[in-house]
Amino acid sequence: MQLNFKSISEYGRPSLKFQNLFYSYWPTYRNRLNTDEAKYIPDLATSEAALRKYMPKLLPTYEHLCNLVDADEQMARFLTGYQPPAHLNACSQAVMSGNDIQLVRNYDYHPNLFEGTLFLSSWNGKKVMAITDHIIGLVDGINEDGLAVSLTFGGRKVVGQGFGISFILRYVLEFCSNLQEAIEVLTHIPSHMAYNVTVLDKSGAFKTVLLSPDSSPAITNVAYTTNHQESIHWPENARFNRTMERSLFLKNLLENKELTANNLSQAFLHPPLYNKRYQEGFGTLFTSIYRPVKGSVQLRWPKEDVYQSFNNFTEVTKSIKFGKKAGINIKKTAWSYIH
């Protein structure tokens, strides 16, 4: 299987490059919006009201995006980010502070649902460099103030009223500059599924916030997360993605006083953190290493890497080979295998 991973930059208001991205990925998301998974998506008025209530600063961008892509009602509902279809990824992440401040993560997901784009933008006056999801959302990223975020699935079946986590993380990086501001946003905007969000700023301060639609956010000092929240709520999922094994591995790794930043990032390229079950939606699609002080990200694969920073960003495309070809049916994701 081959993935074409690209780095794109577009400063100022979203324009032709974003428009091209949208039209490239929209057919896939439209198909998902027409499945049974999407039957509980609220109407446009409800979705826009939620956006206005919880993410008011994003409204001008939302309106501009709708005009840019000539959005019909379905597109406009999608672009609010409110209650998208349930989806399941895995992922592992860890923080190092002290002399080597960095946030490292593996993104484990089905390759046919991955956009494969690192997008440098400045939609609201602040530069944001992030891996895109749901076109305008992000699964991890950093802004020019040195604030970095990433997510892991929280290992719970519950789906409720709230926004897709990738849209929430976009809001964090667009409008927050430090850990405290990010925590205020994360604890205010409801998430429609359970996720663990790790936030790190350039001072080395970090927190991991446990989000769920049926409970209040929990702010923790945990420096690593996999795919559960404090305890196992979904045993089948936990066995499928080996969340406890990966968690224990990271715990022991971070407790090693001789651990270096390079050794930590190297560990993410090997089992048990690195996974190859691509056809089942549990394959590592990339490793990202965010360095807030340098304002940079390094994207790694076993035989390839891309280094980008706010001071030196180059548009490139990399062809990444993962091995066996992944299945085409996007409905057969990890969610299907563990039900």
CSV table of C-alpha atoms in Angstrom, one decimal:
chain,number,residue,atom,x,y,z
A,1,MET,CA,0.0,0.0,0.0
A,2,GLN,CA,1.2,3.5,-0.9
A,3,LEU,CA,0.3,6.8,0.7
A,4,ASN,CA,1.0,10.1,-0.9
A,5,PHE,CA,1.8,12.5,2.0
A,6,LYS,CA,2.0,16.1,1.1
A,7,SER,CA,2.9,19.4,2.8
A,8,ILE,CA,1.0,22.5,1.7
A,9,SER,CA,1.1,26.1,2.8
A,10,GLU,CA,-1.4,28.9,2.3
A,11,TYR,CA,-1.2,32.1,4.2
A,12,GLY,CA,-4.1,34.4,5.0
A,13,ARG,CA,-7.8,33.5,4.5
A,14,PRO,CA,-8.5,30.0,3.0
A,15,SER,CA,-8.3,30.2,-0.8
A,16,LEU,CA,-7.6,28.0,-3.8
A,17,LYS,CA,-5.3,25.5,-2.0
A,18,PHE,CA,-7.9,24.8,0.7
A,19,GLN,CA,-10.6,24.7,-2.0
A,20,ASN,CA,-8.7,22.0,-3.8
A,21,LEU,CA,-8.3,20.0,-0.6
A,22,PHE,CA,-11.9,20.3,0.2
A,23,TYR,CA,-13.0,19.0,-3.3
A,24,SER,CA,-10.5,16.2,-3.1
A,25,TYR,CA,-11.7,14.8,0.2
A,26,TRP,CA,-15.4,15.8,0.2
A,27,PRO,CA,-16.6,12.8,-1.7
A,28,THR,CA,-15.3,10.5,1.0
A,29,TYR,CA,-16.9,12.4,3.8
A,30,ARG,CA,-20.1,12.8,1.8
A,31,ASN,CA,-20.3,9.0,1.5
A,32,ARG,CA,-20.0,8.7,5.3
A,33,LEU,CA,-22.6,11.3,5.9
A,34,ASN,CA,-25.0,9.1,3.8
A,35,THR,CA,-24.6,6.0,6.0
A,36,ASP,CA,-26.4,4.8,9.1
A,37,GLU,CA,-23.6,6.2,11.2
A,38,ALA,CA,-24.7,9.7,10.3
A,39,LYS,CA,-28.4,9.4,11.0
A,40,TYR,CA,-28.3,11.4,14.2
A,41,ILE,CA,-26.5,14.4,12.7
A,42,PRO,CA,-28.6,17.5,13.6
A,43,ASP,CA,-29.9,20.0,11.1
A,44,LEU,CA,-28.0,23.0,9.8
A,45,ALA,CA,-29.7,25.5,12.2
A,46,THR,CA,-28.9,23.4,15.2
A,47,SER,CA,-25.3,22.9,14.1
A,48,GLU,CA,-24.7,26.6,13.4
A,49,ALA,CA,-26.2,27.5,16.7
A,50,ALA,CA,-23.8,25.2,18.5
A,51,LEU,CA,-20.9,26.7,16.6
A,52,ARG,CA,-22.0,30.2,17.5
A,53,LYS,CA,-22.3,29.2,21.2
A,54,TYR,CA,-19.1,27.3,21.7
A,55,MET,CA,-16.7,28.6,18.9
A,56,PRO,CA,-17.8,32.1,18.2
A,57,LYS,CA,-14.4,33.3,17.1
A,58,LEU,CA,-14.5,30.7,14.2
A,59,LEU,CA,-17.7,32.0,12.7
A,60,PRO,CA,-16.1,34.4,10.2
A,61,THR,CA,-13.9,31.6,9.0
A,62,TYR,CA,-16.8,29.2,8.8
A,63,GLU,CA,-18.8,31.6,6.7
A,64,HIS,CA,-15.9,32.3,4.4
A,65,LEU,CA,-15.3,28.5,3.9
A,66,CYS,CA,-19.0,28.0,3.0
A,67,ASN,CA,-18.7,30.7,0.4
A,68,LEU,CA,-15.4,29.4,-0.9
A,69,VAL,CA,-16.7,25.9,-1.6
A,70,ASP,CA,-20.2,27.0,-2.6
A,71,ALA,CA,-21.6,24.9,0.2
A,72,ASP,CA,-24.9,23.2,0.0
A,73,GLU,CA,-26.8,22.4,3.3
A,74,GLN,CA,-24.9,19.1,3.8
A,75,MET,CA,-21.5,20.7,3.2
A,76,ALA,CA,-22.4,23.6,5.6
A,77,ARG,CA,-23.4,21.2,8.3
A,78,PHE,CA,-20.2,19.2,7.9
A,79,LEU,CA,-18.1,22.4,8.1
A,80,THR,CA,-19.6,23.3,11.5
A,81,GLY,CA,-17.9,20.2,13.0
A,82,TYR,CA,-20.9,19.5,15.1
A,83,GLN,CA,-21.7,15.9,15.8
A,84,PRO,CA,-20.0,14.2,12.8
A,85,PRO,CA,-20.4,10.4,12.3
A,86,ALA,CA,-18.7,8.3,15.0
A,87,HIS,CA,-15.3,7.2,14.0
A,88,LEU,CA,-12.6,5.3,15.8
A,89,ASN,CA,-8.8,5.7,15.7
A,90,ALA,CA,-6.2,4.5,18.2
A,91,CYS,CA,-2.8,6.4,18.6
A,92,SER,CA,-0.2,6.7,21.3
A,93,GLN,CA,1.5,9.9,22.5
A,94,ALA,CA,4.1,11.1,25.1
A,95,VAL,CA,5.6,14.3,26.3
A,96,MET,CA,9.2,15.2,27.3
A,97,SER,CA,9.8,18.4,29.1
A,98,GLY,CA,13.0,19.7,30.7
A,99,ASN,CA,15.9,20.4,28.4
A,100,ASP,CA,14.3,18.6,25.4
A,101,ILE,CA,10.7,19.7,25.1
A,102,GLN,CA,8.7,17.7,22.6
A,103,LEU,CA,5.4,16.0,22.0
A,104,VAL,CA,5.7,12.6,20.2
A,105,ARG,CA,2.8,10.6,18.8
A,106,ASN,CA,1.8,7.8,16.5
A,107,TYR,CA,-1.4,8.1,14.5
A,108,ASP,CA,-3.1,4.7,14.1
A,109,TYR,CA,-6.0,4.7,11.7
A,110,HIS,CA,-7.4,3.2,8.5
A,111,PRO,CA,-5.2,4.5,5.6
A,112,ASN,CA,-8.3,5.0,3.3
A,113,LEU,CA,-9.7,7.5,5.8
A,114,PHE,CA,-6.5,9.5,6.2
A,115,GLU,CA,-6.0,12.7,4.3
A,116,GLY,CA,-2.2,12.6,4.4
A,117,THR,CA,-1.7,16.4,4.6
A,118,LEU,CA,0.4,18.7,6.7
A,119,PHE,CA,-1.2,22.1,6.2
A,120,LEU,CA,0.5,25.4,7.2
A,121,SER,CA,-2.1,28.2,7.4
A,122,SER,CA,-2.9,31.5,9.1
A,123,TRP,CA,-6.7,31.7,8.9
A,124,ASN,CA,-7.1,34.0,11.9
A,125,GLY,CA,-3.7,35.8,12.1
A,126,LYS,CA,-1.8,33.0,13.9
A,127,LYS,CA,0.3,30.5,11.9
A,128,VAL,CA,-0.9,26.9,12.5
A,129,MET,CA,1.0,23.8,11.2
A,130,ALA,CA,-1.1,20.6,11.5
A,131,ILE,CA,-2.1,17.2,10.2
A,132,THR,CA,-5.5,17.7,8.7
A,133,ASP,CA,-8.7,15.7,9.5
A,134,HIS,CA,-12.2,16.3,8.3
A,135,ILE,CA,-10.5,18.8,6.0
A,136,ILE,CA,-10.6,21.8,8.4
A,137,GLY,CA,-9.9,19.9,11.6
A,138,LEU,CA,-6.6,18.4,12.8
A,139,VAL,CA,-5.3,15.4,14.7
A,140,ASP,CA,-2.1,17.0,15.9
A,141,GLY,CA,-0.4,20.3,15.3
A,142,ILE,CA,1.5,23.3,16.6
A,143,ASN,CA,1.0,27.1,16.3
A,144,GLU,CA,3.6,29.9,16.0
A,145,ASP,CA,3.3,30.6,19.8
A,146,GLY,CA,4.8,27.1,20.5
A,147,LEU,CA,1.5,25.5,21.6
A,148,ALA,CA,1.3,21.8,20.5
A,149,VAL,CA,-1.6,19.4,20.7
A,150,SER,CA,-2.4,15.8,19.8
A,151,LEU,CA,-5.1,13.3,20.6
A,152,THR,CA,-5.7,9.6,21.3
A,153,PHE,CA,-9.1,7.8,21.3
A,154,GLY,CA,-10.4,7.4,24.8
A,155,GLY,CA,-11.5,3.8,24.5
A,156,ARG,CA,-15.3,4.3,25.2
A,157,LYS,CA,-18.3,3.5,23.1
A,158,VAL,CA,-20.3,6.5,24.2
A,159,VAL,CA,-21.3,9.0,21.5
A,160,GLY,CA,-23.2,12.2,22.5
A,161,GLN,CA,-23.8,15.8,21.7
A,162,GLY,CA,-20.7,17.8,20.9
A,163,PHE,CA,-18.1,18.6,18.3
A,164,GLY,CA,-15.7,16.3,16.5
A,165,ILE,CA,-12.4,16.4,18.4
A,166,SER,CA,-10.4,17.5,15.3
A,167,PHE,CA,-12.5,20.7,15.0
A,168,ILE,CA,-12.0,21.4,18.7
A,169,LEU,CA,-8.2,21.1,18.3
A,170,ARG,CA,-8.4,23.5,15.3
A,171,TYR,CA,-10.0,26.0,17.6
A,172,VAL,CA,-7.3,25.6,20.2
A,173,LEU,CA,-4.5,26.2,17.9
A,174,GLU,CA,-6.2,29.1,16.1
A,175,PHE,CA,-6.9,31.1,19.2
A,176,CYS,CA,-4.8,29.9,22.1
A,177,SER,CA,-1.2,30.8,22.9
A,178,ASN,CA,-0.3,28.7,26.0
A,179,LEU,CA,-1.4,25.8,28.2
A,180,GLN,CA,-3.8,27.7,30.4
A,181,GLU,CA,-5.7,29.2,27.4
A,182,ALA,CA,-5.9,25.7,25.8
A,183,ILE,CA,-7.3,24.1,28.9
A,184,GLU,CA,-10.0,26.7,29.2
A,185,VAL,CA,-11.1,25.9,25.6
A,186,LEU,CA,-10.9,22.2,26.0
A,187,THR,CA,-13.0,22.2,29.2
A,188,HIS,CA,-15.6,24.5,27.6
A,189,ILE,CA,-16.4,22.9,24.2
A,190,PRO,CA,-18.2,19.5,24.3
A,191,SER,CA,-16.7,16.6,22.5
A,192,HIS,CA,-19.1,14.1,20.9
A,193,MET,CA,-16.8,11.1,21.7
A,194,ALA,CA,-14.2,10.1,24.3
A,195,TYR,CA,-10.7,11.4,23.6
A,196,ASN,CA,-7.4,12.1,25.5
A,197,VAL,CA,-5.9,15.4,24.4
A,198,THR,CA,-2.3,16.3,25.4
A,199,VAL,CA,-1.3,19.9,25.3
A,200,LEU,CA,2.3,21.2,25.6
A,201,ASP,CA,3.6,24.8,25.3
A,202,LYS,CA,7.1,26.1,24.8
A,203,SER,CA,7.7,26.6,28.5
A,204,GLY,CA,7.5,22.8,28.9
A,205,ALA,CA,4.2,23.0,30.8
A,206,PHE,CA,1.8,20.2,29.8
A,207,LYS,CA,-1.5,18.6,30.7
A,208,THR,CA,-3.5,15.7,29.4
A,209,VAL,CA,-7.3,16.3,29.3
A,210,LEU,CA,-9.7,13.4,29.3
A,211,LEU,CA,-12.8,14.3,27.4
A,212,SER,CA,-16.1,12.5,27.1
A,213,PRO,CA,-19.7,13.5,26.2
A,214,ASP,CA,-21.2,12.0,29.4
A,215,SER,CA,-18.8,13.3,32.0
A,216,SER,CA,-16.9,16.5,33.0
A,217,PRO,CA,-13.4,16.9,31.6
A,218,ALA,CA,-10.6,15.5,33.7
A,219,ILE,CA,-7.3,17.5,33.7
A,220,THR,CA,-4.3,15.2,34.5
A,221,ASN,CA,-0.6,15.5,34.7
A,222,VAL,CA,-0.1,12.2,32.8
A,223,ALA,CA,2.8,12.5,30.3
A,224,TYR,CA,1.6,9.7,28.0
A,225,THR,CA,-1.7,8.2,26.8
A,226,THR,CA,-2.9,5.4,24.7
A,227,ASN,CA,-6.6,4.3,24.3
A,228,HIS,CA,-8.3,4.3,27.6
A,229,GLN,CA,-9.3,6.8,30.3
A,230,GLU,CA,-8.0,5.8,33.8
A,231,SER,CA,-9.6,2.4,33.5
A,232,ILE,CA,-10.9,0.0,30.8
A,233,HIS,CA,-14.4,0.8,29.8
A,234,TRP,CA,-14.5,-1.2,26.5
A,235,PRO,CA,-12.6,-4.5,26.9
A,236,GLU,CA,-13.0,-5.6,23.3
A,237,ASN,CA,-11.4,-2.4,22.1
A,238,ALA,CA,-8.7,-2.6,24.7
A,239,ARG,CA,-7.7,-6.1,23.5
A,240,PHE,CA,-7.9,-5.1,19.9
A,241,ASN,CA,-5.5,-2.2,20.1
A,242,ARG,CA,-3.4,-3.4,23.1
A,243,THR,CA,-3.9,-0.1,24.9
A,244,MET,CA,-2.6,-1.4,28.3
A,245,GLU,CA,0.5,-3.0,26.7
A,246,ARG,CA,1.4,0.3,25.0
A,247,SER,CA,0.6,2.3,28.1
A,248,LEU,CA,2.8,0.3,30.3
A,249,PHE,CA,5.6,0.4,27.7
A,250,LEU,CA,5.4,4.2,27.7
A,251,LYS,CA,5.3,4.4,31.4
A,252,ASN,CA,8.5,2.4,31.8
A,253,LEU,CA,10.2,4.2,29.0
A,254,LEU,CA,9.5,7.7,30.5
A,255,GLU,CA,10.7,6.5,34.0
A,256,ASN,CA,14.1,5.7,32.6
A,257,LYS,CA,16.3,8.6,33.8
A,258,GLU,CA,18.7,8.2,30.9
A,259,LEU,CA,16.0,8.5,28.2
A,260,THR,CA,16.9,11.0,25.5
A,261,ALA,CA,14.5,12.8,23.1
A,262,ASN,CA,15.9,10.8,20.2
A,263,ASN,CA,15.4,7.5,22.0
A,264,LEU,CA,11.8,8.4,22.8
A,265,SER,CA,11.0,9.2,19.2
A,266,GLN,CA,12.8,6.1,17.9
A,267,ALA,CA,10.6,3.9,20.2
A,268,PHE,CA,7.5,5.1,18.3
A,269,LEU,CA,8.9,3.4,15.2
A,270,HIS,CA,8.9,-0.1,16.7
A,271,PRO,CA,6.4,-2.4,18.4
A,272,PRO,CA,4.4,-2.2,20.6
A,273,LEU,CA,3.9,1.4,19.7
A,274,TYR,CA,4.2,0.9,15.9
A,275,ASN,CA,1.4,-1.1,14.4
A,276,LYS,CA,0.8,-2.8,11.0
A,277,ARG,CA,-2.9,-3.9,11.1
A,278,TYR,CA,-3.8,-1.5,8.3
A,279,GLN,CA,-6.7,-3.5,6.9
A,280,GLU,CA,-8.3,-3.5,10.4
A,281,GLY,CA,-7.9,0.3,10.9
A,282,PHE,CA,-5.1,-0.1,13.3
A,283,GLY,CA,-1.9,0.7,11.4
A,284,THR,CA,0.6,3.5,12.2
A,285,LEU,CA,0.3,6.1,9.4
A,286,PHE,CA,2.9,8.5,10.7
A,287,THR,CA,5.0,9.5,13.8
A,288,SER,CA,5.1,13.2,14.5
A,289,ILE,CA,7.5,15.0,16.8
A,290,TYR,CA,6.6,18.5,17.8
A,291,ARG,CA,9.3,20.8,19.2
A,292,PRO,CA,7.6,23.9,20.6
A,293,VAL,CA,10.7,25.9,21.2
A,294,LYS,CA,11.9,25.5,17.6
A,295,GLY,CA,8.4,25.8,16.2
A,296,SER,CA,8.9,22.6,14.2
A,297,VAL,CA,7.5,19.2,13.4
A,298,GLN,CA,9.3,16.1,12.2
A,299,LEU,CA,7.2,13.5,10.5
A,300,ARG,CA,8.7,10.0,10.5
A,301,TRP,CA,8.3,6.6,8.9
A,302,PRO,CA,10.7,3.7,9.1
A,303,LYS,CA,12.4,4.7,5.8
A,304,GLU,CA,11.3,8.3,5.3
A,305,ASP,CA,11.0,11.6,7.2
A,306,VAL,CA,9.9,15.2,6.6
A,307,TYR,CA,11.2,18.1,8.7
A,308,GLN,CA,9.2,21.4,8.6
A,309,SER,CA,9.2,24.6,10.7
A,310,PHE,CA,7.5,27.9,10.7
A,311,ASN,CA,10.8,29.5,9.6
A,312,ASN,CA,11.5,27.0,6.9
A,313,PHE,CA,8.5,25.3,5.3
A,314,THR,CA,8.7,23.6,1.9
A,315,GLU,CA,5.8,22.1,0.0
A,316,VAL,CA,6.8,18.5,-0.7
A,317,THR,CA,5.1,15.2,-1.5
A,318,LYS,CA,6.4,11.9,-0.2
A,319,SER,CA,5.3,8.4,-1.3
A,320,ILE,CA,5.1,6.2,1.7
A,321,LYS,CA,4.9,2.4,1.3
A,322,PHE,CA,3.3,0.5,4.2
A,323,GLY,CA,3.3,-3.1,2.7
A,324,LYS,CA,0.1,-4.9,2.0
A,325,LYS,CA,-2.7,-3.1,0.2
A,326,ALA,CA,-5.5,-1.9,2.4
A,327,GLY,CA,-9.1,-2.7,1.7
A,328,ILE,CA,-11.2,-0.2,-0.2
A,329,ASN,CA,-14.4,-0.5,1.8
A,330,ILE,CA,-14.4,2.5,4.2
A,331,LYS,CA,-17.3,1.1,6.1
A,332,LYS,CA,-15.1,-1.8,7.3
A,333,THR,CA,-13.1,0.2,9.9
A,334,ALA,CA,-11.7,-0.7,13.4
A,335,TRP,CA,-15.2,0.0,14.8
A,336,SER,CA,-16.6,-2.9,12.8
A,337,TYR,CA,-13.9,-5.4,13.8
A,338,ILE,CA,-14.4,-4.9,17.6
A,339,HIS,CA,-18.2,-4.8,17.7
